[in-house]
Amino acid sequence: MVGGNAIRGSRIGAGPMGEAERGEAAPRTFVTYWCANGHEVTPSFAVDDSVEVPEQWECKFCGLPAGQDRDNPPAPPTAEVYKTHLAYVKERRSDSEGDAILQERLGELRDRGLIQ
């Protein structure tokens, strides 16, 4: 015989009364969405005047946006290319401005005797 205090065959929240104990479920509507990879997602929404069904939903399989039109799903978002610090600096300054700043700084270092 196995000892212990485990309650077998049950789970938290399970009770003898079922639905009556937790209350009645709200009426729901199911909306189907498709992503560019062909995945189908069907979330449920409350049937209520204050609830708006969104045009797009995130696919739970691949994370792409999914739309309600199976033949024309939303396009995948374009990834922004990683930029280095130098790329951001070059956006703010032209080459001639960069050369002028470099020469100014080198002049300051020469005056202090740090470089020749």
mmCIF file of N, CA and C in Angstrom:
data_model
loop_
_atom_site.group_PDB
_atom_site.id
_atom_site.type_symbol
_atom_site.label_atom_id
_atom_site.label_comp_id
_atom_site.label_asym_id
_atom_site.label_seq_id
_atom_site.Cartn_x
_atom_site.Cartn_y
_atom_site.Cartn_z
ATOM 1 N N MET A 1 0.850 -1.172 0.000
ATOM 2 C CA MET A 1 0.000 0.000 0.000
ATOM 3 C C MET A 1 0.898 1.238 0.000
ATOM 4 N N VAL A 2 0.517 2.215 -0.788
ATOM 5 C CA VAL A 2 1.265 3.456 -0.884
ATOM 6 C C VAL A 2 0.712 4.432 0.142
ATOM 7 N N GLY A 3 1.614 5.003 0.945
ATOM 8 C CA GLY A 3 1.177 5.950 1.961
ATOM 9 C C GLY A 3 1.198 7.370 1.421
ATOM 10 N N GLY A 4 0.687 8.288 2.170
ATOM 11 C CA GLY A 4 0.706 9.685 1.773
ATOM 12 C C GLY A 4 -0.657 10.319 1.913
ATOM 13 N N ASN A 5 -0.660 11.610 1.742
ATOM 14 C CA ASN A 5 -1.899 12.358 1.895
ATOM 15 C C ASN A 5 -2.459 12.853 0.563
ATOM 16 N N ALA A 6 -2.029 12.270 -0.549
ATOM 17 C CA ALA A 6 -2.471 12.728 -1.864
ATOM 18 C C ALA A 6 -3.941 12.387 -2.079
ATOM 19 N N ILE A 7 -4.646 13.323 -2.652
ATOM 20 C CA ILE A 7 -6.032 13.081 -3.037
ATOM 21 C C ILE A 7 -5.990 12.671 -4.500
ATOM 22 N N ARG A 8 -6.367 11.465 -4.777
ATOM 23 C CA ARG A 8 -6.245 10.952 -6.134
ATOM 24 C C ARG A 8 -7.578 11.066 -6.868
ATOM 25 N N GLY A 9 -7.464 11.325 -8.191
ATOM 26 C CA GLY A 9 -8.664 11.370 -9.013
ATOM 27 C C GLY A 9 -9.437 12.659 -8.892
ATOM 28 N N SER A 10 -8.799 13.701 -8.389
ATOM 29 C CA SER A 10 -9.490 14.977 -8.237
ATOM 30 C C SER A 10 -8.538 16.096 -8.605
ATOM 31 N N ARG A 11 -9.063 17.257 -8.825
ATOM 32 C CA ARG A 11 -8.230 18.417 -9.113
ATOM 33 C C ARG A 11 -8.782 19.616 -8.356
ATOM 34 N N ILE A 12 -7.957 20.623 -8.234
ATOM 35 C CA ILE A 12 -8.377 21.827 -7.514
ATOM 36 C C ILE A 12 -9.524 22.472 -8.265
ATOM 37 N N GLY A 13 -10.535 22.847 -7.561
ATOM 38 C CA GLY A 13 -11.686 23.503 -8.166
ATOM 39 C C GLY A 13 -12.799 22.549 -8.544
ATOM 40 N N ALA A 14 -12.503 21.261 -8.577
ATOM 41 C CA ALA A 14 -13.537 20.292 -8.909
ATOM 42 C C ALA A 14 -14.438 20.109 -7.691
ATOM 43 N N GLY A 15 -15.683 20.080 -7.913
ATOM 44 C CA GLY A 15 -16.615 19.911 -6.808
ATOM 45 C C GLY A 15 -17.791 19.063 -7.238
ATOM 46 N N PRO A 16 -18.605 18.682 -6.307
ATOM 47 C CA PRO A 16 -19.728 17.815 -6.642
ATOM 48 C C PRO A 16 -20.836 18.535 -7.418
ATOM 49 N N MET A 17 -20.869 19.872 -7.304
ATOM 50 C CA MET A 17 -21.978 20.592 -7.917
ATOM 51 C C MET A 17 -21.683 21.028 -9.359
ATOM 52 N N GLY A 18 -20.432 21.127 -9.736
ATOM 53 C CA GLY A 18 -20.093 21.501 -11.102
ATOM 54 C C GLY A 18 -20.484 22.937 -11.414
ATOM 55 N N GLU A 19 -21.246 23.150 -12.510
ATOM 56 C CA GLU A 19 -21.618 24.478 -12.992
ATOM 57 C C GLU A 19 -22.421 25.271 -11.965
ATOM 58 N N ALA A 20 -23.292 24.616 -11.251
ATOM 59 C CA ALA A 20 -24.145 25.325 -10.310
ATOM 60 C C ALA A 20 -23.322 25.981 -9.207
ATOM 61 N N GLU A 21 -22.218 25.378 -8.836
ATOM 62 C CA GLU A 21 -21.376 25.935 -7.788
ATOM 63 C C GLU A 21 -20.634 27.180 -8.266
ATOM 64 N N ARG A 22 -20.191 27.187 -9.529
ATOM 65 C CA ARG A 22 -19.406 28.299 -10.076
ATOM 66 C C ARG A 22 -20.269 29.365 -10.728
ATOM 67 N N GLY A 23 -21.504 29.085 -10.966
ATOM 68 C CA GLY A 23 -22.384 30.031 -11.638
ATOM 69 C C GLY A 23 -22.552 29.657 -13.104
ATOM 70 N N GLU A 24 -23.468 30.301 -13.743
ATOM 71 C CA GLU A 24 -23.754 30.005 -15.145
ATOM 72 C C GLU A 24 -22.713 30.654 -16.045
ATOM 73 N N ALA A 25 -22.351 29.980 -17.121
ATOM 74 C CA ALA A 25 -21.410 30.529 -18.092
ATOM 75 C C ALA A 25 -22.122 31.577 -18.939
ATOM 76 N N ALA A 26 -21.416 32.655 -19.225
ATOM 77 C CA ALA A 26 -21.975 33.711 -20.073
ATOM 78 C C ALA A 26 -22.088 33.201 -21.501
ATOM 79 N N PRO A 27 -23.107 33.662 -22.219
ATOM 80 C CA PRO A 27 -23.221 33.242 -23.626
ATOM 81 C C PRO A 27 -22.022 33.759 -24.420
ATOM 82 N N ARG A 28 -21.493 32.926 -25.305
ATOM 83 C CA ARG A 28 -20.288 33.273 -26.057
ATOM 84 C C ARG A 28 -20.487 33.051 -27.543
ATOM 85 N N THR A 29 -19.651 33.750 -28.317
ATOM 86 C CA THR A 29 -19.584 33.540 -29.757
ATOM 87 C C THR A 29 -18.140 33.191 -30.105
ATOM 88 N N PHE A 30 -17.976 32.306 -31.052
ATOM 89 C CA PHE A 30 -16.644 31.877 -31.473
ATOM 90 C C PHE A 30 -16.324 32.501 -32.826
ATOM 91 N N VAL A 31 -15.128 33.103 -32.934
ATOM 92 C CA VAL A 31 -14.699 33.751 -34.172
ATOM 93 C C VAL A 31 -13.423 33.056 -34.630
ATOM 94 N N THR A 32 -13.359 32.702 -35.909
ATOM 95 C CA THR A 32 -12.201 32.003 -36.446
ATOM 96 C C THR A 32 -11.287 32.987 -37.168
ATOM 97 N N TYR A 33 -9.989 32.869 -36.889
ATOM 98 C CA TYR A 33 -8.950 33.704 -37.506
ATOM 99 C C TYR A 33 -7.926 32.779 -38.162
ATOM 100 N N TRP A 34 -7.300 33.268 -39.272
ATOM 101 C CA TRP A 34 -6.250 32.528 -39.961
ATOM 102 C C TRP A 34 -5.032 33.424 -40.122
ATOM 103 N N CYS A 35 -3.838 32.835 -39.911
ATOM 104 C CA CYS A 35 -2.594 33.585 -40.080
ATOM 105 C C CYS A 35 -1.990 33.257 -41.447
ATOM 106 N N ALA A 36 -0.879 33.922 -41.801
ATOM 107 C CA ALA A 36 -0.220 33.716 -43.099
ATOM 108 C C ALA A 36 0.345 32.306 -43.237
ATOM 109 N N ASN A 37 0.586 31.618 -42.127
ATOM 110 C CA ASN A 37 1.091 30.240 -42.179
ATOM 111 C C ASN A 37 -0.027 29.215 -42.293
ATOM 112 N N GLY A 38 -1.284 29.665 -42.327
ATOM 113 C CA GLY A 38 -2.418 28.760 -42.482
ATOM 114 C C GLY A 38 -2.957 28.196 -41.179
ATOM 115 N N HIS A 39 -2.452 28.669 -40.048
ATOM 116 C CA HIS A 39 -2.971 28.195 -38.761
ATOM 117 C C HIS A 39 -4.362 28.783 -38.518
ATOM 118 N N GLU A 40 -5.180 28.017 -37.845
ATOM 119 C CA GLU A 40 -6.542 28.435 -37.514
ATOM 120 C C GLU A 40 -6.655 28.608 -36.003
ATOM 121 N N VAL A 41 -7.134 29.769 -35.574
ATOM 122 C CA VAL A 41 -7.306 30.069 -34.154
ATOM 123 C C VAL A 41 -8.756 30.478 -33.954
ATOM 124 N N THR A 42 -9.418 29.919 -32.936
ATOM 125 C CA THR A 42 -10.832 30.218 -32.698
ATOM 126 C C THR A 42 -11.047 30.629 -31.248
ATOM 127 N N PRO A 43 -10.812 31.915 -30.923
ATOM 128 C CA PRO A 43 -11.106 32.376 -29.565
ATOM 129 C C PRO A 43 -12.602 32.634 -29.395
ATOM 130 N N SER A 44 -13.038 32.665 -28.146
ATOM 131 C CA SER A 44 -14.446 32.958 -27.875
ATOM 132 C C SER A 44 -14.566 34.335 -27.242
ATOM 133 N N PHE A 45 -15.666 35.005 -27.539
ATOM 134 C CA PHE A 45 -15.951 36.338 -27.020
ATOM 135 C C PHE A 45 -17.351 36.349 -26.437
ATOM 136 N N ALA A 46 -17.541 37.177 -25.421
ATOM 137 C CA ALA A 46 -18.860 37.295 -24.799
ATOM 138 C C ALA A 46 -19.843 37.908 -25.793
ATOM 139 N N VAL A 47 -21.071 37.407 -25.760
ATOM 140 C CA VAL A 47 -22.127 37.978 -26.590
ATOM 141 C C VAL A 47 -22.709 39.135 -25.793
ATOM 142 N N ASP A 48 -22.217 40.334 -26.098
ATOM 143 C CA ASP A 48 -22.607 41.526 -25.355
ATOM 144 C C ASP A 48 -22.427 42.715 -26.276
ATOM 145 N N ASP A 49 -23.248 43.738 -26.114
ATOM 146 C CA ASP A 49 -23.139 44.914 -26.966
ATOM 147 C C ASP A 49 -21.856 45.696 -26.716
ATOM 148 N N SER A 50 -21.299 45.602 -25.513
ATOM 149 C CA SER A 50 -20.105 46.375 -25.179
ATOM 150 C C SER A 50 -18.810 45.690 -25.641
ATOM 151 N N VAL A 51 -18.892 44.447 -26.102
ATOM 152 C CA VAL A 51 -17.695 43.712 -26.517
ATOM 153 C C VAL A 51 -17.553 43.799 -28.035
ATOM 154 N N GLU A 52 -16.397 44.328 -28.490
ATOM 155 C CA GLU A 52 -16.118 44.386 -29.919
ATOM 156 C C GLU A 52 -15.186 43.251 -30.300
ATOM 157 N N VAL A 53 -15.505 42.557 -31.359
ATOM 158 C CA VAL A 53 -14.645 41.491 -31.863
ATOM 159 C C VAL A 53 -13.527 42.156 -32.669
ATOM 160 N N PRO A 54 -12.256 41.913 -32.315
ATOM 161 C CA PRO A 54 -11.160 42.572 -33.026
ATOM 162 C C PRO A 54 -10.997 42.059 -34.457
ATOM 163 N N GLU A 55 -10.465 42.918 -35.334
ATOM 164 C CA GLU A 55 -10.226 42.547 -36.728
ATOM 165 C C GLU A 55 -9.101 41.523 -36.827
ATOM 166 N N GLN A 56 -8.085 41.659 -35.955
ATOM 167 C CA GLN A 56 -6.944 40.749 -35.975
ATOM 168 C C GLN A 56 -6.757 40.121 -34.599
ATOM 169 N N TRP A 57 -6.149 38.941 -34.608
ATOM 170 C CA TRP A 57 -5.873 38.204 -33.377
ATOM 171 C C TRP A 57 -4.498 37.567 -33.536
ATOM 172 N N GLU A 58 -3.747 37.431 -32.460
ATOM 173 C CA GLU A 58 -2.426 36.826 -32.545
ATOM 174 C C GLU A 58 -2.553 35.311 -32.618
ATOM 175 N N CYS A 59 -1.849 34.721 -33.592
ATOM 176 C CA CYS A 59 -1.859 33.262 -33.749
ATOM 177 C C CYS A 59 -1.155 32.619 -32.556
ATOM 178 N N LYS A 60 -1.810 31.653 -31.926
ATOM 179 C CA LYS A 60 -1.220 31.016 -30.747
ATOM 180 C C LYS A 60 -0.140 30.008 -31.114
ATOM 181 N N PHE A 61 -0.003 29.693 -32.396
ATOM 182 C CA PHE A 61 1.000 28.723 -32.823
ATOM 183 C C PHE A 61 2.317 29.394 -33.236
ATOM 184 N N CYS A 62 2.223 30.494 -34.002
ATOM 185 C CA CYS A 62 3.450 31.107 -34.525
ATOM 186 C C CYS A 62 3.608 32.574 -34.136
ATOM 187 N N GLY A 63 2.570 33.207 -33.573
ATOM 188 C CA GLY A 63 2.680 34.592 -33.123
ATOM 189 C C GLY A 63 2.411 35.629 -34.195
ATOM 190 N N LEU A 64 2.138 35.216 -35.419
ATOM 191 C CA LEU A 64 1.837 36.174 -36.487
ATOM 192 C C LEU A 64 0.421 36.715 -36.313
ATOM 193 N N PRO A 65 0.143 37.900 -36.876
ATOM 194 C CA PRO A 65 -1.234 38.389 -36.819
ATOM 195 C C PRO A 65 -2.145 37.521 -37.691
ATOM 196 N N ALA A 66 -3.343 37.280 -37.211
ATOM 197 C CA ALA A 66 -4.316 36.466 -37.933
ATOM 198 C C ALA A 66 -5.565 37.298 -38.180
ATOM 199 N N GLY A 67 -6.180 37.110 -39.353
ATOM 200 C CA GLY A 67 -7.390 37.844 -39.716
ATOM 201 C C GLY A 67 -8.547 36.902 -39.953
ATOM 202 N N GLN A 68 -9.726 37.476 -40.152
ATOM 203 C CA GLN A 68 -10.936 36.679 -40.303
ATOM 204 C C GLN A 68 -11.135 36.175 -41.734
ATOM 205 N N ASP A 69 -10.373 36.693 -42.700
ATOM 206 C CA ASP A 69 -10.482 36.254 -44.090
ATOM 207 C C ASP A 69 -9.445 35.157 -44.344
ATOM 208 N N ARG A 70 -9.922 33.953 -44.583
ATOM 209 C CA ARG A 70 -9.005 32.821 -44.750
ATOM 210 C C ARG A 70 -8.119 32.986 -45.988
ATOM 211 N N ASP A 71 -8.657 33.553 -47.061
ATOM 212 C CA ASP A 71 -7.908 33.685 -48.312
ATOM 213 C C ASP A 71 -6.934 34.858 -48.300
ATOM 214 N N ASN A 72 -7.154 35.854 -47.462
ATOM 215 C CA ASN A 72 -6.287 37.035 -47.388
ATOM 216 C C ASN A 72 -5.894 37.334 -45.947
ATOM 217 N N PRO A 73 -5.017 36.507 -45.359
ATOM 218 C CA PRO A 73 -4.597 36.794 -43.979
ATOM 219 C C PRO A 73 -3.681 38.018 -43.931
ATOM 220 N N PRO A 74 -3.551 38.667 -42.789
ATOM 221 C CA PRO A 74 -2.672 39.840 -42.681
ATOM 222 C C PRO A 74 -1.220 39.462 -42.980
ATOM 223 N N ALA A 75 -0.495 40.398 -43.558
ATOM 224 C CA ALA A 75 0.915 40.172 -43.876
ATOM 225 C C ALA A 75 1.731 40.135 -42.587
ATOM 226 N N PRO A 76 2.770 39.320 -42.564
ATOM 227 C CA PRO A 76 3.636 39.297 -41.377
ATOM 228 C C PRO A 76 4.325 40.655 -41.205
ATOM 229 N N PRO A 77 4.545 41.088 -39.978
ATOM 230 C CA PRO A 77 5.216 42.377 -39.770
ATOM 231 C C PRO A 77 6.672 42.294 -40.205
ATOM 232 N N THR A 78 7.179 43.419 -40.697
ATOM 233 C CA THR A 78 8.586 43.446 -41.102
ATOM 234 C C THR A 78 9.440 43.716 -39.875
ATOM 235 N N ALA A 79 10.526 42.988 -39.777
ATOM 236 C CA ALA A 79 11.433 43.151 -38.641
ATOM 237 C C ALA A 79 12.345 44.348 -38.893
ATOM 238 N N GLU A 80 12.516 45.171 -37.876
ATOM 239 C CA GLU A 80 13.407 46.318 -37.995
ATOM 240 C C GLU A 80 14.845 45.837 -37.843
ATOM 241 N N VAL A 81 15.678 46.276 -38.760
ATOM 242 C CA VAL A 81 17.071 45.851 -38.759
ATOM 243 C C VAL A 81 17.801 46.492 -37.591
ATOM 244 N N TYR A 82 18.667 45.710 -36.937
ATOM 245 C CA TYR A 82 19.439 46.210 -35.812
ATOM 246 C C TYR A 82 20.435 47.248 -36.300
ATOM 247 N N LYS A 83 20.502 48.370 -35.605
ATOM 248 C CA LYS A 83 21.448 49.423 -35.953
ATOM 249 C C LYS A 83 22.498 49.547 -34.863
ATOM 250 N N THR A 84 23.714 49.772 -35.295
ATOM 251 C CA THR A 84 24.801 49.986 -34.346
ATOM 252 C C THR A 84 24.804 51.443 -33.903
ATOM 253 N N HIS A 85 25.600 51.727 -32.894
ATOM 254 C CA HIS A 85 25.736 53.101 -32.427
ATOM 255 C C HIS A 85 26.282 53.987 -33.544
ATOM 256 N N LEU A 86 27.241 53.467 -34.302
ATOM 257 C CA LEU A 86 27.823 54.234 -35.396
ATOM 258 C C LEU A 86 26.776 54.581 -36.455
ATOM 259 N N ALA A 87 25.856 53.678 -36.720
ATOM 260 C CA ALA A 87 24.803 53.953 -37.707
ATOM 261 C C ALA A 87 23.922 55.107 -37.242
ATOM 262 N N TYR A 88 23.584 55.145 -35.961
ATOM 263 C CA TYR A 88 22.782 56.254 -35.439
ATOM 264 C C TYR A 88 23.553 57.572 -35.502
ATOM 265 N N VAL A 89 24.863 57.539 -35.220
ATOM 266 C CA VAL A 89 25.683 58.753 -35.298
ATOM 267 C C VAL A 89 25.733 59.257 -36.736
ATOM 268 N N LYS A 90 25.892 58.346 -37.680
ATOM 269 C CA LYS A 90 25.957 58.743 -39.094
ATOM 270 C C LYS A 90 24.638 59.316 -39.585
ATOM 271 N N GLU A 91 23.525 58.949 -38.964
ATOM 272 C CA GLU A 91 22.238 59.549 -39.319
ATOM 273 C C GLU A 91 22.184 61.012 -38.893
ATOM 274 N N ARG A 92 22.855 61.331 -37.781
ATOM 275 C CA ARG A 92 22.802 62.697 -37.252
ATOM 276 C C ARG A 92 23.858 63.608 -37.856
ATOM 277 N N ARG A 93 24.992 63.054 -38.286
ATOM 278 C CA ARG A 93 26.114 63.865 -38.756
ATOM 279 C C ARG A 93 26.537 63.433 -40.150
ATOM 280 N N SER A 94 26.927 64.421 -40.967
ATOM 281 C CA SER A 94 27.489 64.103 -42.280
ATOM 282 C C SER A 94 28.970 63.785 -42.104
ATOM 283 N N ASP A 95 29.605 63.274 -43.160
ATOM 284 C CA ASP A 95 31.027 62.946 -43.091
ATOM 285 C C ASP A 95 31.872 64.193 -42.847
ATOM 286 N N SER A 96 31.488 65.304 -43.469
ATOM 287 C CA SER A 96 32.271 66.534 -43.287
ATOM 288 C C SER A 96 32.151 67.055 -41.853
ATOM 289 N N GLU A 97 30.948 66.946 -41.266
ATOM 290 C CA GLU A 97 30.776 67.356 -39.865
ATOM 291 C C GLU A 97 31.591 66.457 -38.942
ATOM 292 N N GLY A 98 31.617 65.163 -39.232
ATOM 293 C CA GLY A 98 32.396 64.225 -38.428
ATOM 294 C C GLY A 98 33.881 64.524 -38.503
ATOM 295 N N ASP A 99 34.378 64.856 -39.706
ATOM 296 C CA ASP A 99 35.795 65.209 -39.859
ATOM 297 C C ASP A 99 36.135 66.475 -39.086
ATOM 298 N N ALA A 100 35.240 67.477 -39.133
ATOM 299 C CA ALA A 100 35.483 68.733 -38.412
ATOM 300 C C ALA A 100 35.559 68.483 -36.901
ATOM 301 N N ILE A 101 34.667 67.668 -36.381
ATOM 302 C CA ILE A 101 34.669 67.359 -34.944
ATOM 303 C C ILE A 101 35.937 66.590 -34.573
ATOM 304 N N LEU A 102 36.339 65.643 -35.429
ATOM 305 C CA LEU A 102 37.555 64.869 -35.174
ATOM 306 C C LEU A 102 38.784 65.776 -35.139
ATOM 307 N N GLN A 103 38.889 66.681 -36.101
ATOM 308 C CA GLN A 103 40.042 67.591 -36.135
ATOM 309 C C GLN A 103 40.055 68.512 -34.917
ATOM 310 N N GLU A 104 38.890 68.970 -34.498
ATOM 311 C CA GLU A 104 38.795 69.832 -33.308
ATOM 312 C C GLU A 104 39.276 69.072 -32.070
ATOM 313 N N ARG A 105 38.838 67.846 -31.922
ATOM 314 C CA ARG A 105 39.225 67.047 -30.747
ATOM 315 C C ARG A 105 40.717 66.711 -30.787
ATOM 316 N N LEU A 106 41.257 66.377 -31.963
ATOM 317 C CA LEU A 106 42.690 66.089 -32.078
ATOM 318 C C LEU A 106 43.512 67.331 -31.747
ATOM 319 N N GLY A 107 43.035 68.525 -32.143
ATOM 320 C CA GLY A 107 43.720 69.772 -31.806
ATOM 321 C C GLY A 107 43.766 69.993 -30.305
ATOM 322 N N GLU A 108 42.660 69.703 -29.605
ATOM 323 C CA GLU A 108 42.622 69.845 -28.149
ATOM 324 C C GLU A 108 43.616 68.895 -27.487
ATOM 325 N N LEU A 109 43.696 67.670 -27.994
ATOM 326 C CA LEU A 109 44.621 66.697 -27.417
ATOM 327 C C LEU A 109 46.079 67.094 -27.677
ATOM 328 N N ARG A 110 46.353 67.662 -28.845
ATOM 329 C CA ARG A 110 47.708 68.130 -29.145
ATOM 330 C C ARG A 110 48.094 69.291 -28.230
ATOM 331 N N ASP A 111 47.159 70.217 -27.992
ATOM 332 C CA ASP A 111 47.432 71.362 -27.107
ATOM 333 C C ASP A 111 47.757 70.904 -25.696
ATOM 334 N N ARG A 112 47.150 69.844 -25.251
ATOM 335 C CA ARG A 112 47.408 69.334 -23.905
ATOM 336 C C ARG A 112 48.648 68.452 -23.857
ATOM 337 N N GLY A 113 49.234 68.154 -25.023
ATOM 338 C CA GLY A 113 50.439 67.357 -25.077
ATOM 339 C C GLY A 113 50.203 65.863 -24.947
ATOM 340 N N LEU A 114 48.969 65.421 -25.186
ATOM 341 C CA LEU A 114 48.666 63.995 -25.064
ATOM 342 C C LEU A 114 49.005 63.224 -26.330
ATOM 343 N N ILE A 115 48.979 63.897 -27.483
ATOM 344 C CA ILE A 115 49.396 63.254 -28.738
ATOM 345 C C ILE A 115 50.287 64.229 -29.497
ATOM 346 N N GLN A 116 51.007 63.716 -30.484
ATOM 347 C CA GLN A 116 51.903 64.571 -31.278
ATOM 348 C C GLN A 116 51.344 64.828 -32.655
#
